[in-house]
Short mmCIF file of N, CA and C in Angstrom, two decimals:
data_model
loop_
_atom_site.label_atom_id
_atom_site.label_comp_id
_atom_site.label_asym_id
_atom_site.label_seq_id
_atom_site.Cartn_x
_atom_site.Cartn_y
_atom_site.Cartn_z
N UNK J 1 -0.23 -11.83 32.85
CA UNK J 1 0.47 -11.39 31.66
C UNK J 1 -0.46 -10.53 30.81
N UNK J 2 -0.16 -9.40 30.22
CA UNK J 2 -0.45 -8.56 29.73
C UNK J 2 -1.03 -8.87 27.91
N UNK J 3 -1.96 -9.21 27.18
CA UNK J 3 -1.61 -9.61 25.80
C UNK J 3 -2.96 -7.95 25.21
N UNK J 4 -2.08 -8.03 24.25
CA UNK J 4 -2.88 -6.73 23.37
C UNK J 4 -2.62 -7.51 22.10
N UNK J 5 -3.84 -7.91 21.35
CA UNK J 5 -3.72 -8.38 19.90
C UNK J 5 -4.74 -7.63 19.03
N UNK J 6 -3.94 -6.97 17.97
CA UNK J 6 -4.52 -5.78 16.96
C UNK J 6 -5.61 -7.22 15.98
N UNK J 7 -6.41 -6.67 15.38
CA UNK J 7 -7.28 -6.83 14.07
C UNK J 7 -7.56 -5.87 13.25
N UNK J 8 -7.68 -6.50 11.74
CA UNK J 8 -8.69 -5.01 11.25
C UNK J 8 -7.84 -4.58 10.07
N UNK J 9 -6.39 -4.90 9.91
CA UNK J 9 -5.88 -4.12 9.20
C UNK J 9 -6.35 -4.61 7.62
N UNK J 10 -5.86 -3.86 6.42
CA UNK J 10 -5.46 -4.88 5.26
C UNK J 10 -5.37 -3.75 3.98
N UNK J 11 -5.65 -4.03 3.09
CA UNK J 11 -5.81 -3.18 2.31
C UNK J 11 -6.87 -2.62 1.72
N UNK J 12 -6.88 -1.30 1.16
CA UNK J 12 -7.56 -0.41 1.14
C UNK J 12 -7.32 1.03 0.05
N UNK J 13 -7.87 1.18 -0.79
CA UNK J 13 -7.98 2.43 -1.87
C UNK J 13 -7.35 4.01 -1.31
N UNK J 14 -7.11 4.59 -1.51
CA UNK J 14 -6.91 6.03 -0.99
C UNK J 14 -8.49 6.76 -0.74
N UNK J 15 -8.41 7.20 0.39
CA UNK J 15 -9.93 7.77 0.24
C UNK J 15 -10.87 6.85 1.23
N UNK J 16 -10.46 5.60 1.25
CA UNK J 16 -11.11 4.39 2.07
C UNK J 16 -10.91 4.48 3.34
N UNK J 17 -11.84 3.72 3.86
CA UNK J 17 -11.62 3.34 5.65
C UNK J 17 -11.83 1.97 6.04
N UNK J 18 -11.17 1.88 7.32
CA UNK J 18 -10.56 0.62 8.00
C UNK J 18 -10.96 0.61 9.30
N UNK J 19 -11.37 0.01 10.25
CA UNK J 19 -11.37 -0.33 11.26
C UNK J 19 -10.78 -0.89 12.37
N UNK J 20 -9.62 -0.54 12.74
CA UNK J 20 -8.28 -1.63 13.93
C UNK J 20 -9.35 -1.78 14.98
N UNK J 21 -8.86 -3.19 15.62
CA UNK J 21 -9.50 -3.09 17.07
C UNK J 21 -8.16 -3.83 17.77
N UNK J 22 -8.05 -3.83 19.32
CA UNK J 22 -7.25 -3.69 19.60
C UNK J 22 -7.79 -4.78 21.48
N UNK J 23 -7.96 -6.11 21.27
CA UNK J 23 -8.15 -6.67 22.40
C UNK J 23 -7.16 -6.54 23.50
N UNK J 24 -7.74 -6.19 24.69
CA UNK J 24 -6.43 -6.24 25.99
C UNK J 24 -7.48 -7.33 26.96
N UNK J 25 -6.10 -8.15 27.52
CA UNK J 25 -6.48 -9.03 28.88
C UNK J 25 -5.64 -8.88 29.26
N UNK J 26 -5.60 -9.36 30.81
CA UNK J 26 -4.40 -9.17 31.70
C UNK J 26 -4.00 -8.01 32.42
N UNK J 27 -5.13 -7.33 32.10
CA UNK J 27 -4.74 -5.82 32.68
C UNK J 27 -6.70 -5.76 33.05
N UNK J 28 -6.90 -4.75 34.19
CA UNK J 28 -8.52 -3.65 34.48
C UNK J 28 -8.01 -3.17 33.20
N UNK J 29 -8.66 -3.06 32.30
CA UNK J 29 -8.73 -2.42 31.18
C UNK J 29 -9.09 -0.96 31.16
N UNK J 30 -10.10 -1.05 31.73
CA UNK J 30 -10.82 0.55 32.20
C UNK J 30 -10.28 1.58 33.08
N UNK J 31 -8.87 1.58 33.55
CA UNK J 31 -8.26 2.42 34.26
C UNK J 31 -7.32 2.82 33.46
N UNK J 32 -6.81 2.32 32.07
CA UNK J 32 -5.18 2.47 31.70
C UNK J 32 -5.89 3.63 30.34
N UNK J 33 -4.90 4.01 30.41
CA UNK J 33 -4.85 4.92 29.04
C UNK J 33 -3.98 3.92 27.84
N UNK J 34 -4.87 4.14 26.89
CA UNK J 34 -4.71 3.12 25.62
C UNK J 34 -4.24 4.12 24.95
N UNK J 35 -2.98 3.43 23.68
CA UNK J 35 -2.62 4.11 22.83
C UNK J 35 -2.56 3.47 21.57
N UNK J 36 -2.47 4.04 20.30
CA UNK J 36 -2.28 3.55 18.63
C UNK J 36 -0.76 4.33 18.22
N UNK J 37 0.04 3.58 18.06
CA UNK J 37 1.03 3.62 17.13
C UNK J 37 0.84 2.88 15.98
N UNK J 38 2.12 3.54 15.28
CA UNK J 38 2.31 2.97 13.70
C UNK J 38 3.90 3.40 13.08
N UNK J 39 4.14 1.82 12.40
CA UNK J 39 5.84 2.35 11.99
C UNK J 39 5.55 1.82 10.25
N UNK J 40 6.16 2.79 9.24
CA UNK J 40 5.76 2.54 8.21
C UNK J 40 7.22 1.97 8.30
N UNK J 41 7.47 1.15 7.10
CA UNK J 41 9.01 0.76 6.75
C UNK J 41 10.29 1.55 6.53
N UNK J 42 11.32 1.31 7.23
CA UNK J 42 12.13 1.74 7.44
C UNK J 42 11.99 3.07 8.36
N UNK J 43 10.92 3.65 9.16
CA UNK J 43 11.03 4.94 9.96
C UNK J 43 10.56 4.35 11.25
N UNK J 44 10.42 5.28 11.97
CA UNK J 44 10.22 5.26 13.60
C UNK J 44 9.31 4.94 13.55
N UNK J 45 8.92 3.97 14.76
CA UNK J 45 7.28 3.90 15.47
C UNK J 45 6.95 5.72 16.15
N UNK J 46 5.92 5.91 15.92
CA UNK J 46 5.15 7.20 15.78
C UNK J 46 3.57 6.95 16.52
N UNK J 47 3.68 7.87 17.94
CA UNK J 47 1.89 7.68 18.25
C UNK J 47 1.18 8.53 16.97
N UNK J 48 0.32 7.64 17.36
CA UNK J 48 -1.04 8.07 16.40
C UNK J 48 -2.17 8.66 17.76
N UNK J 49 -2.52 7.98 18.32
CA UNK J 49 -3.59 8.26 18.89
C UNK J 49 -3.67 7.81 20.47
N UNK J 50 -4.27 8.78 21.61
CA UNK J 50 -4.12 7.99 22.58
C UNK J 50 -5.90 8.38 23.09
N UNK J 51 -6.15 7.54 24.21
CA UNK J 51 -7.37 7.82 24.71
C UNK J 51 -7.07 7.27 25.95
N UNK J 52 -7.49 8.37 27.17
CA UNK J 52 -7.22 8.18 28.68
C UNK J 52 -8.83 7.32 29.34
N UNK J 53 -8.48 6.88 30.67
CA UNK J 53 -9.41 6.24 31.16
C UNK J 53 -10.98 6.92 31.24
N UNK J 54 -10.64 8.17 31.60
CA UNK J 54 -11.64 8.85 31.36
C UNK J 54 -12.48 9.16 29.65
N UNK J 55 -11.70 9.00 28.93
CA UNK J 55 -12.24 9.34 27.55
C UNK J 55 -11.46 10.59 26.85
N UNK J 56 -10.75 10.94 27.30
CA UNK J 56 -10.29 11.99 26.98
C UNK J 56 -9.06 11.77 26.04
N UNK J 57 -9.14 12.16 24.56
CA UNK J 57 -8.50 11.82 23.60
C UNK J 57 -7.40 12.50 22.71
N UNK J 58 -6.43 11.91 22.15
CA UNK J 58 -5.30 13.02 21.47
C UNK J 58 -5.12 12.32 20.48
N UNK J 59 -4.77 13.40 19.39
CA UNK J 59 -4.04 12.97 18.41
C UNK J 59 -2.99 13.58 17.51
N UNK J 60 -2.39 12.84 16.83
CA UNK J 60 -1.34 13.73 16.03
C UNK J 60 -1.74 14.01 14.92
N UNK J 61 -0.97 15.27 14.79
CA UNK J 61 -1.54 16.01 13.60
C UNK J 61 -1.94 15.35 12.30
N UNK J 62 -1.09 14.66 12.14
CA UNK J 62 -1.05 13.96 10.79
C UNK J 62 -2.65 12.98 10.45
N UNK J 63 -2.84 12.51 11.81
CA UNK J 63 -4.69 12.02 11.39
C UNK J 63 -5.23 12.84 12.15
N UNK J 64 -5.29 14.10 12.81
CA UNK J 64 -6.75 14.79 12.97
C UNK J 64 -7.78 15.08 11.93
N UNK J 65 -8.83 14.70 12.43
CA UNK J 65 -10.16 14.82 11.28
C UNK J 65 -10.32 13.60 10.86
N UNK J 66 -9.34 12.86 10.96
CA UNK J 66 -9.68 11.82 9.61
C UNK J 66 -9.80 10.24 10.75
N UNK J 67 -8.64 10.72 11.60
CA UNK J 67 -9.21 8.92 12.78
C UNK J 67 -9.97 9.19 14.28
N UNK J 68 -10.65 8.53 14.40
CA UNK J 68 -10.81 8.50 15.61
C UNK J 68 -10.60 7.05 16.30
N UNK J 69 -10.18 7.46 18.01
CA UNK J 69 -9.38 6.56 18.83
C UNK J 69 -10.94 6.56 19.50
N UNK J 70 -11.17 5.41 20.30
CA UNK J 70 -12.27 5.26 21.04
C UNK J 70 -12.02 3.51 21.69
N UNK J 71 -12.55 3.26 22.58
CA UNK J 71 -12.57 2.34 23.72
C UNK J 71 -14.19 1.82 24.06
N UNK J 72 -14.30 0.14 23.97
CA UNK J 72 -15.28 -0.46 24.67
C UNK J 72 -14.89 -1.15 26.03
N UNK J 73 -14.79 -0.45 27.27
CA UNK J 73 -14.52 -1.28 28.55
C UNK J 73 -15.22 -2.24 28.76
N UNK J 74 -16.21 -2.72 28.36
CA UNK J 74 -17.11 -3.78 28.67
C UNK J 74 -16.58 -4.98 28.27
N UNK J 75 -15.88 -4.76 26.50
CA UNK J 75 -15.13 -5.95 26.10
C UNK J 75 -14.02 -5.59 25.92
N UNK J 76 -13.19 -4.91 26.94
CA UNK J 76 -12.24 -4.71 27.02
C UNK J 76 -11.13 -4.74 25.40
N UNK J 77 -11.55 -3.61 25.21
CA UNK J 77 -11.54 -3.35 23.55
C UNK J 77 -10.73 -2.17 22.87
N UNK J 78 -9.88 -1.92 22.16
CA UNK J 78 -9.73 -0.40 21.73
C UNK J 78 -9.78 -0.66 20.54
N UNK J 79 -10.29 0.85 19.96
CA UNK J 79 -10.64 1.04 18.56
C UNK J 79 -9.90 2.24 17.92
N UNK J 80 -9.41 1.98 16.88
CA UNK J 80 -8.94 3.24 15.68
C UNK J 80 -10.00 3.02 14.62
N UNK J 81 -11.03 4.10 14.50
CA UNK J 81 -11.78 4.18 13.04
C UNK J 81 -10.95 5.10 12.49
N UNK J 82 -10.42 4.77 10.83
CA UNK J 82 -9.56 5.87 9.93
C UNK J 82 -10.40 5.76 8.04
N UNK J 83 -10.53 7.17 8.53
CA UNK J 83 -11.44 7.47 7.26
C UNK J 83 -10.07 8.38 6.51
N UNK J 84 -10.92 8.44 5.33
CA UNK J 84 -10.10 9.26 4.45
C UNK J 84 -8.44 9.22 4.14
N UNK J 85 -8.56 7.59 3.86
CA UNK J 85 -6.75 6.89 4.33
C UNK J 85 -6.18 7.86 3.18
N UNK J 86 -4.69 7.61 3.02
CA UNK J 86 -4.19 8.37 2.40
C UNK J 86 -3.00 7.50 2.34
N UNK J 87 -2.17 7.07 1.24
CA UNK J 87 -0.91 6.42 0.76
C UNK J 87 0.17 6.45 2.03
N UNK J 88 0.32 7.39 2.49
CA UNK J 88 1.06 7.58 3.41
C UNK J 88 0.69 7.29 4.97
N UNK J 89 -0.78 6.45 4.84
CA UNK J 89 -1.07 5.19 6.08
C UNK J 89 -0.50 4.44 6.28
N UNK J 90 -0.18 4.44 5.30
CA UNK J 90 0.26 2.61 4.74
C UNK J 90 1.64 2.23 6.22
N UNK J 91 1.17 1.21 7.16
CA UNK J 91 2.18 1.21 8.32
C UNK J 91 1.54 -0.26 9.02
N UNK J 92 2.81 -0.26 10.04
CA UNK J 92 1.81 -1.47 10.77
C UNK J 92 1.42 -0.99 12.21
N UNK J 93 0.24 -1.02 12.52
CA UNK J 93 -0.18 -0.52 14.08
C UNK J 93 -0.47 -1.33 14.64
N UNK J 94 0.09 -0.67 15.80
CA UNK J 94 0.21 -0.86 17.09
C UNK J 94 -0.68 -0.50 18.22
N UNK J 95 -1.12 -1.40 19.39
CA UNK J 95 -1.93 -1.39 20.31
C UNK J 95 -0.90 -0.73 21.15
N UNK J 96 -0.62 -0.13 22.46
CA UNK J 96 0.18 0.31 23.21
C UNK J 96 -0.64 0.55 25.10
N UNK J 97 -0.17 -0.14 25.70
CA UNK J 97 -0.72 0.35 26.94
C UNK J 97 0.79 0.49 27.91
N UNK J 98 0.83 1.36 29.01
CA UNK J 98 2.19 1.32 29.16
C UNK J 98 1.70 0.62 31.42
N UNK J 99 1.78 -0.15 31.52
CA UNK J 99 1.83 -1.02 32.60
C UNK J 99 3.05 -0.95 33.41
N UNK J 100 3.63 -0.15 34.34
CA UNK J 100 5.14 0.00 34.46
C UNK J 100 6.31 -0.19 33.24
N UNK J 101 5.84 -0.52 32.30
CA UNK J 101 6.50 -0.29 31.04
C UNK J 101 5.60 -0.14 29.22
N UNK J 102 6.31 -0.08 28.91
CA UNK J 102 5.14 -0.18 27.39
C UNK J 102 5.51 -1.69 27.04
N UNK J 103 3.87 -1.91 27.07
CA UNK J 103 3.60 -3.19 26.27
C UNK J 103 3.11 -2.76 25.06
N UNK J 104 3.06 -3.87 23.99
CA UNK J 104 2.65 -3.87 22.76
C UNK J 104 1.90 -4.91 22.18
N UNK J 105 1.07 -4.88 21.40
CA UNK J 105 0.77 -5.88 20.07
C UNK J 105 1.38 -6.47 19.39
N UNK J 106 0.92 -7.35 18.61
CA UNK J 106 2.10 -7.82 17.65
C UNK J 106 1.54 -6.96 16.48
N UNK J 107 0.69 -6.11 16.57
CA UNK J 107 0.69 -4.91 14.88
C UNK J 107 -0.51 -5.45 13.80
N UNK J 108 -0.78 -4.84 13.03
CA UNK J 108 -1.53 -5.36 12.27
C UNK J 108 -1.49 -4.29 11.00
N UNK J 109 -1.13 -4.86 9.90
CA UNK J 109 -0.69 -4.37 8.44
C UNK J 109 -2.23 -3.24 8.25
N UNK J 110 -1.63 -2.45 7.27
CA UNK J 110 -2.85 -1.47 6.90
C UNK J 110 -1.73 -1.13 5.50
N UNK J 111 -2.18 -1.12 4.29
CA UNK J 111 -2.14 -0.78 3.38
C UNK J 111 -2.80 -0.16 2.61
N UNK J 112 -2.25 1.42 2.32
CA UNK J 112 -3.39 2.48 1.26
C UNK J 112 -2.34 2.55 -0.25
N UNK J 113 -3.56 1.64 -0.82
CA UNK J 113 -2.96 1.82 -2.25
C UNK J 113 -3.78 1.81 -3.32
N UNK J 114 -3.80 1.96 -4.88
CA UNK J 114 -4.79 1.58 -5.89
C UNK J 114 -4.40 0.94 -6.61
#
């Protein structure tokens, strides 16, 4: 069985940064391409960020510059660092690996407010 459980979220100033991490078991970790979503209230879940087995990374416009997606295979790990939050972070993210289907996290709150 597949489990992805987010950490990291909470609240945070405008301007501030946060750290998600994003544990996977149940899967070689090191072959799958990992992804970060986020659904603020009431709108769509929305990728944020993906990073392939190789390292090779994307993101959407809305955090370029400001997050980076990155991966520890050793502890089978994924990471969102997000600098320079902005009010309109404010969401709950999501771990995402897609295993013949998309699995998920159960999310973890991030709030940008003052």
């Amino acid at each position: 069985q597949v489990q992805l459980v987010e950490s990291g979220g909470g609240l945070v100033q405008p301007g501030g940064s946060l750290r998600l991490s994003c544990g996977a078991s149940g899967i070689i970790f090191s072959i799958y391409t990992m992804r970060w979503y986020r659904q603020a209230p009431g709108k769509q879940r929305v990728l944020v960020a993906s990073i392939t087995s190789g390292g090779i990374t994307n993101y959407a416009d809305f955090v370029k510059g400001r997050f980076t997606i990155s991966r520890d295979n050793a502890k089978s790990t994924l990471y969102l660092q997000m600098n320079n939050l902005k009010p309109e972070d404010t969401a709950v993210y999501y771990c995402n690996v897609l295993r013949g289907f998309d699995q998920w996290g159960q999310g973890t709150q991030v709030t940008v407010s003052s």
